[in-house]
Amino acid sequence: WQFFQDIGFTAQLIADIPFRVTWGGFYLMENLDVHVENDFGELGIFAVAERNYTQKIWSAAAYLTAEWEFWEDFTLDGGFRYNYDRKEIDYSLVQAVGQLSDFKVRSWEAPTGTVRLTYRFREDTHAYWKYTRGWKGGHYNATSSLNKGVTVADPETIDAFEAGILGSWLSGRANMQLGFFYYNYQNYQVFTAEDSFSGSPEFVILNVPKARMYGAEVDLKLRPLPGMFIGASFGWLESQFID
């Protein structure tokens, strides 16, 4: 089961100045009960027979966003959020050759935010530049084996840069979106299968210390005649594990 509540407020602080502010926060509480039984017949001695665990999550954040049209054709907007995660897991594993009990409590916290500058060439065409600092909380790997127990993946962070143009011409008959992006990850969380000599394969999330991704996207839509639409898109993507 899960409970979630978000409360926010929006206001234009000064009547004659186009400066809008939104602030608020949210709270999440989640409880997960899992019971797994495996039957491998005669091979059961080598595999997990039973797995039980309860995972509890508490997550909260406070945020503030603002938008300021500080010049005739320019808009600056962005936001800040402070994040807090707490996860608890009570775990037990049964195998023919032994049993394992594990209990872990971890908490993580981090600030995130974004800032974007928009320039409007005209009412239906604008260019933008954007930076975002993102964060993903830690993770428990609850497949585990007798020799490892429950392992933990650390939080992931990303510095994302993006620039692009969105335009509409010929009274809306030609529309284009063009964007370039660069993502720099720290402790990137990757989902993979991990083998070990002393146990069966485990599907886990592991941390890659450094990774990056960059590329571009183009989307074009034309309406040459009433009722006729022509669309074309192109994407280019490069991704690398640096470490």
PDB file of N, CA and C in Angstrom, residues 79-180:
ATOM      1  N   GLY A  79      13.710  26.077 -10.500  1.00  0.00           N
ATOM      2  CA  GLY A  79      13.183  25.584  -9.243  1.00  0.00           C
ATOM      3  C   GLY A  79      14.255  24.888  -8.432  1.00  0.00           C
ATOM      4  N   PHE A  80      13.949  24.732  -7.148  1.00  0.00           N
ATOM      5  CA  PHE A  80      14.849  24.053  -6.209  1.00  0.00           C
ATOM      6  C   PHE A  80      14.010  23.091  -5.374  1.00  0.00           C
ATOM      7  N   ARG A  81      14.548  21.913  -5.119  1.00  0.00           N
ATOM      8  CA  ARG A  81      13.858  20.945  -4.280  1.00  0.00           C
ATOM      9  C   ARG A  81      14.865  20.246  -3.385  1.00  0.00           C
ATOM     10  N   TYR A  82      14.495  20.058  -2.129  1.00  0.00           N
ATOM     11  CA  TYR A  82      15.330  19.275  -1.212  1.00  0.00           C
ATOM     12  C   TYR A  82      14.631  17.953  -0.939  1.00  0.00           C
ATOM     13  N   ASN A  83      15.346  16.851  -1.181  1.00  0.00           N
ATOM     14  CA  ASN A  83      14.771  15.515  -1.144  1.00  0.00           C
ATOM     15  C   ASN A  83      15.308  14.702   0.035  1.00  0.00           C
ATOM     16  N   TYR A  84      14.428  13.907   0.626  1.00  0.00           N
ATOM     17  CA  TYR A  84      14.818  13.006   1.717  1.00  0.00           C
ATOM     18  C   TYR A  84      14.144  11.654   1.504  1.00  0.00           C
ATOM     19  N   ASP A  85      14.939  10.584   1.560  1.00  0.00           N
ATOM     20  CA  ASP A  85      14.436   9.218   1.435  1.00  0.00           C
ATOM     21  C   ASP A  85      14.941   8.385   2.606  1.00  0.00           C
ATOM     22  N   ARG A  86      14.064   7.555   3.153  1.00  0.00           N
ATOM     23  CA  ARG A  86      14.455   6.587   4.171  1.00  0.00           C
ATOM     24  C   ARG A  86      13.830   5.246   3.807  1.00  0.00           C
ATOM     25  N   LYS A  87      14.671   4.198   3.750  1.00  0.00           N
ATOM     26  CA  LYS A  87      14.183   2.873   3.390  1.00  0.00           C
ATOM     27  C   LYS A  87      14.616   1.857   4.443  1.00  0.00           C
ATOM     28  N   GLU A  88      13.686   0.979   4.760  1.00  0.00           N
ATOM     29  CA  GLU A  88      13.943  -0.061   5.754  1.00  0.00           C
ATOM     30  C   GLU A  88      13.523  -1.399   5.154  1.00  0.00           C
ATOM     31  N   ILE A  89      14.363  -2.419   5.339  1.00  0.00           N
ATOM     32  CA  ILE A  89      14.023  -3.746   4.831  1.00  0.00           C
ATOM     33  C   ILE A  89      14.314  -4.785   5.902  1.00  0.00           C
ATOM     34  N   ASP A  90      13.349  -5.678   6.114  1.00  0.00           N
ATOM     35  CA  ASP A  90      13.467  -6.803   7.035  1.00  0.00           C
ATOM     36  C   ASP A  90      13.355  -8.065   6.184  1.00  0.00           C
ATOM     37  N   TYR A  91      14.450  -8.832   6.095  1.00  0.00           N
ATOM     38  CA  TYR A  91      14.600  -9.834   5.043  1.00  0.00           C
ATOM     39  C   TYR A  91      14.954 -11.194   5.644  1.00  0.00           C
ATOM     40  N   SER A  92      14.369 -12.252   5.072  1.00  0.00           N
ATOM     41  CA  SER A  92      14.753 -13.614   5.447  1.00  0.00           C
ATOM     42  C   SER A  92      14.779 -14.493   4.210  1.00  0.00           C
ATOM     43  N   LEU A  93      15.755 -15.389   4.160  1.00  0.00           N
ATOM     44  CA  LEU A  93      15.947 -16.283   3.017  1.00  0.00           C
ATOM     45  C   LEU A  93      16.180 -17.689   3.547  1.00  0.00           C
ATOM     46  N   VAL A  94      15.533 -18.676   2.910  1.00  0.00           N
ATOM     47  CA  VAL A  94      15.656 -20.078   3.329  1.00  0.00           C
ATOM     48  C   VAL A  94      16.179 -20.899   2.159  1.00  0.00           C
ATOM     49  N   GLN A  95      17.229 -21.650   2.411  1.00  0.00           N
ATOM     50  CA  GLN A  95      17.801 -22.555   1.412  1.00  0.00           C
ATOM     51  C   GLN A  95      18.073 -23.879   2.100  1.00  0.00           C
ATOM     52  N   ALA A  96      18.166 -24.961   1.332  1.00  0.00           N
ATOM     53  CA  ALA A  96      18.357 -26.279   1.935  1.00  0.00           C
ATOM     54  C   ALA A  96      19.619 -26.337   2.784  1.00  0.00           C
ATOM     55  N   VAL A  97      20.621 -25.538   2.429  1.00  0.00           N
ATOM     56  CA  VAL A  97      21.903 -25.591   3.146  1.00  0.00           C
ATOM     57  C   VAL A  97      22.020 -24.509   4.209  1.00  0.00           C
ATOM     58  N   GLY A  98      20.987 -23.739   4.433  1.00  0.00           N
ATOM     59  CA  GLY A  98      21.091 -22.722   5.474  1.00  0.00           C
ATOM     60  C   GLY A  98      20.025 -21.654   5.361  1.00  0.00           C
ATOM     61  N   GLN A  99      20.059 -20.715   6.309  1.00  0.00           N
ATOM     62  CA  GLN A  99      19.113 -19.608   6.349  1.00  0.00           C
ATOM     63  C   GLN A  99      19.861 -18.299   6.538  1.00  0.00           C
ATOM     64  N   LEU A 100      19.199 -17.228   6.141  1.00  0.00           N
ATOM     65  CA  LEU A 100      19.793 -15.903   6.285  1.00  0.00           C
ATOM     66  C   LEU A 100      18.710 -14.926   6.733  1.00  0.00           C
ATOM     67  N   SER A 101      19.042 -14.091   7.705  1.00  0.00           N
ATOM     68  CA  SER A 101      18.190 -12.981   8.115  1.00  0.00           C
ATOM     69  C   SER A 101      19.001 -11.697   8.002  1.00  0.00           C
ATOM     70  N   ASP A 102      18.368 -10.658   7.487  1.00  0.00           N
ATOM     71  CA  ASP A 102      19.076  -9.395   7.282  1.00  0.00           C
ATOM     72  C   ASP A 102      18.105  -8.245   7.532  1.00  0.00           C
ATOM     73  N   PHE A 103      18.593  -7.212   8.173  1.00  0.00           N
ATOM     74  CA  PHE A 103      17.780  -6.022   8.442  1.00  0.00           C
ATOM     75  C   PHE A 103      18.643  -4.793   8.158  1.00  0.00           C
ATOM     76  N   LYS A 104      18.126  -3.907   7.313  1.00  0.00           N
ATOM     77  CA  LYS A 104      18.896  -2.713   6.955  1.00  0.00           C
ATOM     78  C   LYS A 104      18.002  -1.480   7.008  1.00  0.00           C
ATOM     79  N   VAL A 105      18.597  -0.381   7.418  1.00  0.00           N
ATOM     80  CA  VAL A 105      17.949   0.927   7.392  1.00  0.00           C
ATOM     81  C   VAL A 105      18.934   1.914   6.793  1.00  0.00           C
ATOM     82  N   ARG A 106      18.508   2.609   5.737  1.00  0.00           N
ATOM     83  CA  ARG A 106      19.358   3.615   5.098  1.00  0.00           C
ATOM     84  C   ARG A 106      18.528   4.872   4.855  1.00  0.00           C
ATOM     85  N   SER A 107      19.175   5.998   4.925  1.00  0.00           N
ATOM     86  CA  SER A 107      18.525   7.258   4.573  1.00  0.00           C
ATOM     87  C   SER A 107      19.465   8.063   3.705  1.00  0.00           C
ATOM     88  N   TRP A 108      18.876   8.766   2.748  1.00  0.00           N
ATOM     89  CA  TRP A 108      19.642   9.596   1.822  1.00  0.00           C
ATOM     90  C   TRP A 108      18.938  10.937   1.663  1.00  0.00           C
ATOM     91  N   GLU A 109      19.694  11.982   1.409  1.00  0.00           N
ATOM     92  CA  GLU A 109      19.109  13.292   1.159  1.00  0.00           C
ATOM     93  C   GLU A 109      20.004  14.067   0.197  1.00  0.00           C
ATOM     94  N   ALA A 110      19.379  14.920  -0.595  1.00  0.00           N
ATOM     95  CA  ALA A 110      20.142  15.655  -1.599  1.00  0.00           C
ATOM     96  C   ALA A 110      19.301  16.799  -2.157  1.00  0.00           C
ATOM     97  N   PRO A 111      19.953  17.901  -2.562  1.00  0.00           N
ATOM     98  CA  PRO A 111      19.233  18.980  -3.251  1.00  0.00           C
ATOM     99  C   PRO A 111      19.204  18.729  -4.753  1.00  0.00           C
ATOM    100  N   THR A 112      18.138  19.145  -5.408  1.00  0.00           N
ATOM    101  CA  THR A 112      18.038  19.105  -6.860  1.00  0.00           C
ATOM    102  C   THR A 112      17.469  20.432  -7.340  1.00  0.00           C
ATOM    103  N   GLY A 113      17.596  20.678  -8.639  1.00  0.00           N
ATOM    104  CA  GLY A 113      17.066  21.934  -9.150  1.00  0.00           C
ATOM    105  C   GLY A 113      17.225  22.048 -10.650  1.00  0.00           C
ATOM    106  N   THR A 114      16.624  23.088 -11.190  1.00  0.00           N
ATOM    107  CA  THR A 114      16.700  23.339 -12.627  1.00  0.00           C
ATOM    108  C   THR A 114      16.620  24.829 -12.891  1.00  0.00           C
ATOM    109  N   VAL A 115      17.229  25.262 -13.991  1.00  0.00           N
ATOM    110  CA  VAL A 115      17.138  26.657 -14.424  1.00  0.00           C
ATOM    111  C   VAL A 115      17.048  26.658 -15.945  1.00  0.00           C
ATOM    112  N   ARG A 116      16.171  27.512 -16.491  1.00  0.00           N
ATOM    113  CA  ARG A 116      15.964  27.566 -17.936  1.00  0.00           C
ATOM    114  C   ARG A 116      15.823  29.022 -18.385  1.00  0.00           C
ATOM    115  N   LEU A 117      16.498  29.330 -19.479  1.00  0.00           N
ATOM    116  CA  LEU A 117      16.406  30.660 -20.090  1.00  0.00           C
ATOM    117  C   LEU A 117      15.758  30.498 -21.466  1.00  0.00           C
ATOM    118  N   THR A 118      14.693  31.250 -21.714  1.00  0.00           N
ATOM    119  CA  THR A 118      13.951  31.168 -22.970  1.00  0.00           C
ATOM    120  C   THR A 118      13.985  32.518 -23.676  1.00  0.00           C
ATOM    121  N   TYR A 119      14.293  32.485 -24.968  1.00  0.00           N
ATOM    122  CA  TYR A 119      14.255  33.698 -25.800  1.00  0.00           C
ATOM    123  C   TYR A 119      13.226  33.503 -26.908  1.00  0.00           C
ATOM    124  N   ARG A 120      12.289  34.428 -27.035  1.00  0.00           N
ATOM    125  CA  ARG A 120      11.219  34.330 -28.024  1.00  0.00           C
ATOM    126  C   ARG A 120      11.549  35.218 -29.228  1.00  0.00           C
ATOM    127  N   PHE A 121      11.832  34.572 -30.360  1.00  0.00           N
ATOM    128  CA  PHE A 121      12.035  35.322 -31.594  1.00  0.00           C
ATOM    129  C   PHE A 121      10.745  36.016 -32.009  1.00  0.00           C
ATOM    130  N   ARG A 122       9.640  35.288 -31.800  1.00  0.00           N
ATOM    131  CA  ARG A 122       8.294  35.767 -32.083  1.00  0.00           C
ATOM    132  C   ARG A 122       7.340  34.957 -31.235  1.00  0.00           C
ATOM    133  N   GLU A 123       6.065  35.199 -31.346  1.00  0.00           N
ATOM    134  CA  GLU A 123       5.104  34.568 -30.447  1.00  0.00           C
ATOM    135  C   GLU A 123       5.095  33.050 -30.560  1.00  0.00           C
ATOM    136  N   ASP A 124       5.339  32.498 -31.750  1.00  0.00           N
ATOM    137  CA  ASP A 124       5.256  31.057 -31.953  1.00  0.00           C
ATOM    138  C   ASP A 124       6.612  30.390 -32.168  1.00  0.00           C
ATOM    139  N   THR A 125       7.709  31.090 -31.919  1.00  0.00           N
ATOM    140  CA  THR A 125       9.043  30.518 -32.113  1.00  0.00           C
ATOM    141  C   THR A 125       9.957  30.974 -30.984  1.00  0.00           C
ATOM    142  N   HIS A 126      10.598  30.018 -30.328  1.00  0.00           N
ATOM    143  CA  HIS A 126      11.509  30.394 -29.246  1.00  0.00           C
ATOM    144  C   HIS A 126      12.666  29.395 -29.148  1.00  0.00           C
ATOM    145  N   ALA A 127      13.741  29.872 -28.541  1.00  0.00           N
ATOM    146  CA  ALA A 127      14.915  29.049 -28.257  1.00  0.00           C
ATOM    147  C   ALA A 127      15.100  28.989 -26.741  1.00  0.00           C
ATOM    148  N   TYR A 128      15.729  27.921 -26.259  1.00  0.00           N
ATOM    149  CA  TYR A 128      15.898  27.769 -24.821  1.00  0.00           C
ATOM    150  C   TYR A 128      17.226  27.096 -24.494  1.00  0.00           C
ATOM    151  N   TRP A 129      17.694  27.357 -23.283  1.00  0.00           N
ATOM    152  CA  TRP A 129      18.847  26.674 -22.695  1.00  0.00           C
ATOM    153  C   TRP A 129      18.443  26.238 -21.297  1.00  0.00           C
ATOM    154  N   LYS A 130      18.807  25.006 -20.910  1.00  0.00           N
ATOM    155  CA  LYS A 130      18.313  24.462 -19.648  1.00  0.00           C
ATOM    156  C   LYS A 130      19.386  23.617 -18.970  1.00  0.00           C
ATOM    157  N   TYR A 131      19.482  23.774 -17.641  1.00  0.00           N
ATOM    158  CA  TYR A 131      20.350  22.917 -16.821  1.00  0.00           C
ATOM    159  C   TYR A 131      19.516  22.316 -15.700  1.00  0.00           C
ATOM    160  N   THR A 132      19.706  21.006 -15.453  1.00  0.00           N
ATOM    161  CA  THR A 132      18.970  20.317 -14.399  1.00  0.00           C
ATOM    162  C   THR A 132      19.930  19.442 -13.603  1.00  0.00           C
ATOM    163  N   ARG A 133      19.789  19.502 -12.289  1.00  0.00           N
ATOM    164  CA  ARG A 133      20.496  18.588 -11.390  1.00  0.00           C
ATOM    165  C   ARG A 133      19.470  17.593 -10.874  1.00  0.00           C
ATOM    166  N   GLY A 134      19.636  16.317 -11.236  1.00  0.00           N
ATOM    167  CA  GLY A 134      18.681  15.291 -10.855  1.00  0.00           C
ATOM    168  C   GLY A 134      19.270  14.311  -9.866  1.00  0.00           C
ATOM    169  N   TRP A 135      18.375  13.576  -9.193  1.00  0.00           N
ATOM    170  CA  TRP A 135      18.803  12.648  -8.141  1.00  0.00           C
ATOM    171  C   TRP A 135      17.797  11.505  -8.032  1.00  0.00           C
ATOM    172  N   LYS A 136      18.330  10.297  -7.876  1.00  0.00           N
ATOM    173  CA  LYS A 136      17.492   9.109  -7.656  1.00  0.00           C
ATOM    174  C   LYS A 136      17.996   8.422  -6.387  1.00  0.00           C
ATOM    175  N   GLY A 137      17.089   8.116  -5.466  1.00  0.00           N
ATOM    176  CA  GLY A 137      17.484   7.540  -4.185  1.00  0.00           C
ATOM    177  C   GLY A 137      18.094   6.157  -4.297  1.00  0.00           C
ATOM    178  N   GLY A 138      18.622   5.661  -3.189  1.00  0.00           N
ATOM    179  CA  GLY A 138      19.251   4.345  -3.154  1.00  0.00           C
ATOM    180  C   GLY A 138      18.246   3.213  -3.303  1.00  0.00           C
ATOM    181  N   HIS A 139      18.782   1.996  -3.457  1.00  0.00           N
ATOM    182  CA  HIS A 139      17.934   0.843  -3.784  1.00  0.00           C
ATOM    183  C   HIS A 139      18.459  -0.397  -3.075  1.00  0.00           C
ATOM    184  N   TYR A 140      17.522  -1.223  -2.564  1.00  0.00           N
ATOM    185  CA  TYR A 140      17.870  -2.525  -1.987  1.00  0.00           C
ATOM    186  C   TYR A 140      17.715  -3.614  -3.039  1.00  0.00           C
ATOM    187  N   ASN A 141      18.727  -4.484  -3.140  1.00  0.00           N
ATOM    188  CA  ASN A 141      18.640  -5.673  -3.984  1.00  0.00           C
ATOM    189  C   ASN A 141      18.180  -6.833  -3.105  1.00  0.00           C
ATOM    190  N   ALA A 142      16.918  -7.213  -3.258  1.00  0.00           N
ATOM    191  CA  ALA A 142      16.309  -8.184  -2.359  1.00  0.00           C
ATOM    192  C   ALA A 142      16.303  -9.598  -2.923  1.00  0.00           C
ATOM    193  N   THR A 143      17.104  -9.864  -3.986  1.00  0.00           N
ATOM    194  CA  THR A 143      17.232 -11.253  -4.444  1.00  0.00           C
ATOM    195  C   THR A 143      18.208 -11.981  -3.520  1.00  0.00           C
ATOM    196  N   SER A 144      19.372 -11.475  -3.346  1.00  0.00           N
ATOM    197  CA  SER A 144      20.396 -11.880  -2.374  1.00  0.00           C
ATOM    198  C   SER A 144      20.681 -13.382  -2.332  1.00  0.00           C
ATOM    199  N   SER A 145      21.825 -13.705  -1.754  1.00  0.00           N
ATOM    200  CA  SER A 145      22.246 -15.090  -1.540  1.00  0.00           C
ATOM    201  C   SER A 145      22.731 -15.223  -0.104  1.00  0.00           C
ATOM    202  N   LEU A 146      23.000 -16.454   0.316  1.00  0.00           N
ATOM    203  CA  LEU A 146      23.409 -16.685   1.699  1.00  0.00           C
ATOM    204  C   LEU A 146      24.703 -15.963   2.049  1.00  0.00           C
ATOM    205  N   ASN A 147      25.624 -15.860   1.099  1.00  0.00           N
ATOM    206  CA  ASN A 147      26.918 -15.252   1.412  1.00  0.00           C
ATOM    207  C   ASN A 147      26.919 -13.735   1.280  1.00  0.00           C
ATOM    208  N   LYS A 148      25.942 -13.151   0.569  1.00  0.00           N
ATOM    209  CA  LYS A 148      25.941 -11.706   0.359  1.00  0.00           C
ATOM    210  C   LYS A 148      24.931 -10.972   1.229  1.00  0.00           C
ATOM    211  N   GLY A 149      23.768 -11.562   1.429  1.00  0.00           N
ATOM    212  CA  GLY A 149      22.704 -10.827   2.088  1.00  0.00           C
ATOM    213  C   GLY A 149      22.139  -9.764   1.155  1.00  0.00           C
ATOM    214  N   VAL A 150      21.436  -8.811   1.724  1.00  0.00           N
ATOM    215  CA  VAL A 150      20.842  -7.738   0.933  1.00  0.00           C
ATOM    216  C   VAL A 150      21.919  -6.711   0.605  1.00  0.00           C
ATOM    217  N   THR A 151      22.116  -6.437  -0.675  1.00  0.00           N
ATOM    218  CA  THR A 151      23.091  -5.428  -1.092  1.00  0.00           C
ATOM    219  C   THR A 151      22.372  -4.118  -1.401  1.00  0.00           C
ATOM    220  N   VAL A 152      23.140  -3.035  -1.414  1.00  0.00           N
ATOM    221  CA  VAL A 152      22.570  -1.694  -1.548  1.00  0.00           C
ATOM    222  C   VAL A 152      23.228  -0.980  -2.717  1.00  0.00           C
ATOM    223  N   ALA A 153      22.405  -0.373  -3.573  1.00  0.00           N
ATOM    224  CA  ALA A 153      22.906   0.516  -4.626  1.00  0.00           C
ATOM    225  C   ALA A 153      22.799   1.953  -4.121  1.00  0.00           C
ATOM    226  N   ASP A 154      23.874   2.709  -4.276  1.00  0.00           N
ATOM    227  CA  ASP A 154      23.891   4.093  -3.810  1.00  0.00           C
ATOM    228  C   ASP A 154      23.031   4.988  -4.701  1.00  0.00           C
ATOM    229  N   PRO A 155      22.680   6.174  -4.219  1.00  0.00           N
ATOM    230  CA  PRO A 155      21.887   7.105  -5.043  1.00  0.00           C
ATOM    231  C   PRO A 155      22.620   7.502  -6.321  1.00  0.00           C
ATOM    232  N   GLU A 156      21.834   7.812  -7.338  1.00  0.00           N
ATOM    233  CA  GLU A 156      22.346   8.255  -8.640  1.00  0.00           C
ATOM    234  C   GLU A 156      22.098   9.752  -8.798  1.00  0.00           C
ATOM    235  N   THR A 157      23.066  10.453  -9.383  1.00  0.00           N
ATOM    236  CA  THR A 157      22.879  11.873  -9.670  1.00  0.00           C
ATOM    237  C   THR A 157      23.179  12.137 -11.139  1.00  0.00           C
ATOM    238  N   ILE A 158      22.608  13.207 -11.654  1.00  0.00           N
ATOM    239  CA  ILE A 158      22.809  13.572 -13.055  1.00  0.00           C
ATOM    240  C   ILE A 158      22.880  15.084 -13.184  1.00  0.00           C
ATOM    241  N   ASP A 159      23.820  15.542 -14.007  1.00  0.00           N
ATOM    242  CA  ASP A 159      23.872  16.934 -14.455  1.00  0.00           C
ATOM    243  C   ASP A 159      23.467  16.928 -15.926  1.00  0.00           C
ATOM    244  N   ALA A 160      22.327  17.538 -16.236  1.00  0.00           N
ATOM    245  CA  ALA A 160      21.762  17.491 -17.579  1.00  0.00           C
ATOM    246  C   ALA A 160      21.751  18.885 -18.193  1.00  0.00           C
ATOM    247  N   PHE A 161      22.304  18.994 -19.401  1.00  0.00           N
ATOM    248  CA  PHE A 161      22.323  20.254 -20.147  1.00  0.00           C
ATOM    249  C   PHE A 161      21.530  20.056 -21.441  1.00  0.00           C
ATOM    250  N   GLU A 162      20.736  21.040 -21.795  1.00  0.00           N
ATOM    251  CA  GLU A 162      19.892  20.919 -22.981  1.00  0.00           C
ATOM    252  C   GLU A 162      19.705  22.284 -23.619  1.00  0.00           C
ATOM    253  N   ALA A 163      19.693  22.306 -24.941  1.00  0.00           N
ATOM    254  CA  ALA A 163      19.419  23.530 -25.698  1.00  0.00           C
ATOM    255  C   ALA A 163      18.612  23.162 -26.929  1.00  0.00           C
ATOM    256  N   GLY A 164      17.735  24.073 -27.361  1.00  0.00           N
ATOM    257  CA  GLY A 164      16.924  23.731 -28.513  1.00  0.00           C
ATOM    258  C   GLY A 164      16.094  24.886 -29.026  1.00  0.00           C
ATOM    259  N   ILE A 165      15.360  24.591 -30.082  1.00  0.00           N
ATOM    260  CA  ILE A 165      14.482  25.567 -30.728  1.00  0.00           C
ATOM    261  C   ILE A 165      13.136  24.897 -30.989  1.00  0.00           C
ATOM    262  N   LEU A 166      12.063  25.613 -30.710  1.00  0.00           N
ATOM    263  CA  LEU A 166      10.706  25.172 -31.032  1.00  0.00           C
ATOM    264  C   LEU A 166      10.066  26.275 -31.856  1.00  0.00           C
ATOM    265  N   GLY A 167       9.590  25.899 -33.039  1.00  0.00           N
ATOM    266  CA  GLY A 167       9.053  26.924 -33.924  1.00  0.00           C
ATOM    267  C   GLY A 167       7.845  26.479 -34.713  1.00  0.00           C
ATOM    268  N   SER A 168       7.048  27.458 -35.136  1.00  0.00           N
ATOM    269  CA  SER A 168       5.880  27.227 -35.976  1.00  0.00           C
ATOM    270  C   SER A 168       5.844  28.336 -37.026  1.00  0.00           C
ATOM    271  N   TRP A 169       5.678  27.933 -38.301  1.00  0.00           N
ATOM    272  CA  TRP A 169       5.707  28.896 -39.389  1.00  0.00           C
ATOM    273  C   TRP A 169       4.547  28.651 -40.355  1.00  0.00           C
ATOM    274  N   LEU A 170       4.349  29.587 -41.257  1.00  0.00           N
ATOM    275  CA  LEU A 170       3.317  29.473 -42.297  1.00  0.00           C
ATOM    276  C   LEU A 170       1.933  29.219 -41.692  1.00  0.00           C
ATOM    277  N   SER A 171       1.616  30.033 -40.689  1.00  0.00           N
ATOM    278  CA  SER A 171       0.306  29.937 -40.024  1.00  0.00           C
ATOM    279  C   SER A 171       0.045  28.556 -39.430  1.00  0.00           C
ATOM    280  N   GLY A 172       1.116  27.951 -38.881  1.00  0.00           N
ATOM    281  CA  GLY A 172       0.988  26.660 -38.227  1.00  0.00           C
ATOM    282  C   GLY A 172       1.089  25.468 -39.147  1.00  0.00           C
ATOM    283  N   ARG A 173       1.378  25.691 -40.434  1.00  0.00           N
ATOM    284  CA  ARG A 173       1.464  24.548 -41.356  1.00  0.00           C
ATOM    285  C   ARG A 173       2.826  23.859 -41.312  1.00  0.00           C
ATOM    286  N   ALA A 174       3.824  24.492 -40.715  1.00  0.00           N
ATOM    287  CA  ALA A 174       5.154  23.882 -40.564  1.00  0.00           C
ATOM    288  C   ALA A 174       5.588  24.049 -39.113  1.00  0.00           C
ATOM    289  N   ASN A 175       5.900  22.937 -38.453  1.00  0.00           N
ATOM    290  CA  ASN A 175       6.302  22.964 -37.048  1.00  0.00           C
ATOM    291  C   ASN A 175       7.559  22.117 -36.870  1.00  0.00           C
ATOM    292  N   MET A 176       8.482  22.625 -36.067  1.00  0.00           N
ATOM    293  CA  MET A 176       9.736  21.899 -35.853  1.00  0.00           C
ATOM    294  C   MET A 176      10.183  22.027 -34.403  1.00  0.00           C
ATOM    295  N   GLN A 177      10.732  20.932 -33.894  1.00  0.00           N
ATOM    296  CA  GLN A 177      11.392  20.921 -32.589  1.00  0.00           C
ATOM    297  C   GLN A 177      12.787  20.357 -32.782  1.00  0.00           C
ATOM    298  N   LEU A 178      13.781  21.082 -32.311  1.00  0.00           N
ATOM    299  CA  LEU A 178      15.179  20.675 -32.436  1.00  0.00           C
ATOM    300  C   LEU A 178      15.840  20.817 -31.073  1.00  0.00           C
ATOM    301  N   GLY A 179      16.466  19.745 -30.596  1.00  0.00           N
ATOM    302  CA  GLY A 179      17.087  19.779 -29.285  1.00  0.00           C
ATOM    303  C   GLY A 179      18.407  19.039 -29.246  1.00  0.00           C
ATOM    304  N   PHE A 180      19.343  19.575 -28.458  1.00  0.00           N
ATOM    305  CA  PHE A 180      20.629  18.935 -28.191  1.00  0.00           C
ATOM    306  C   PHE A 180      20.741  18.729 -26.678  1.00  0.00           C
TER     307      PHE A 180
END
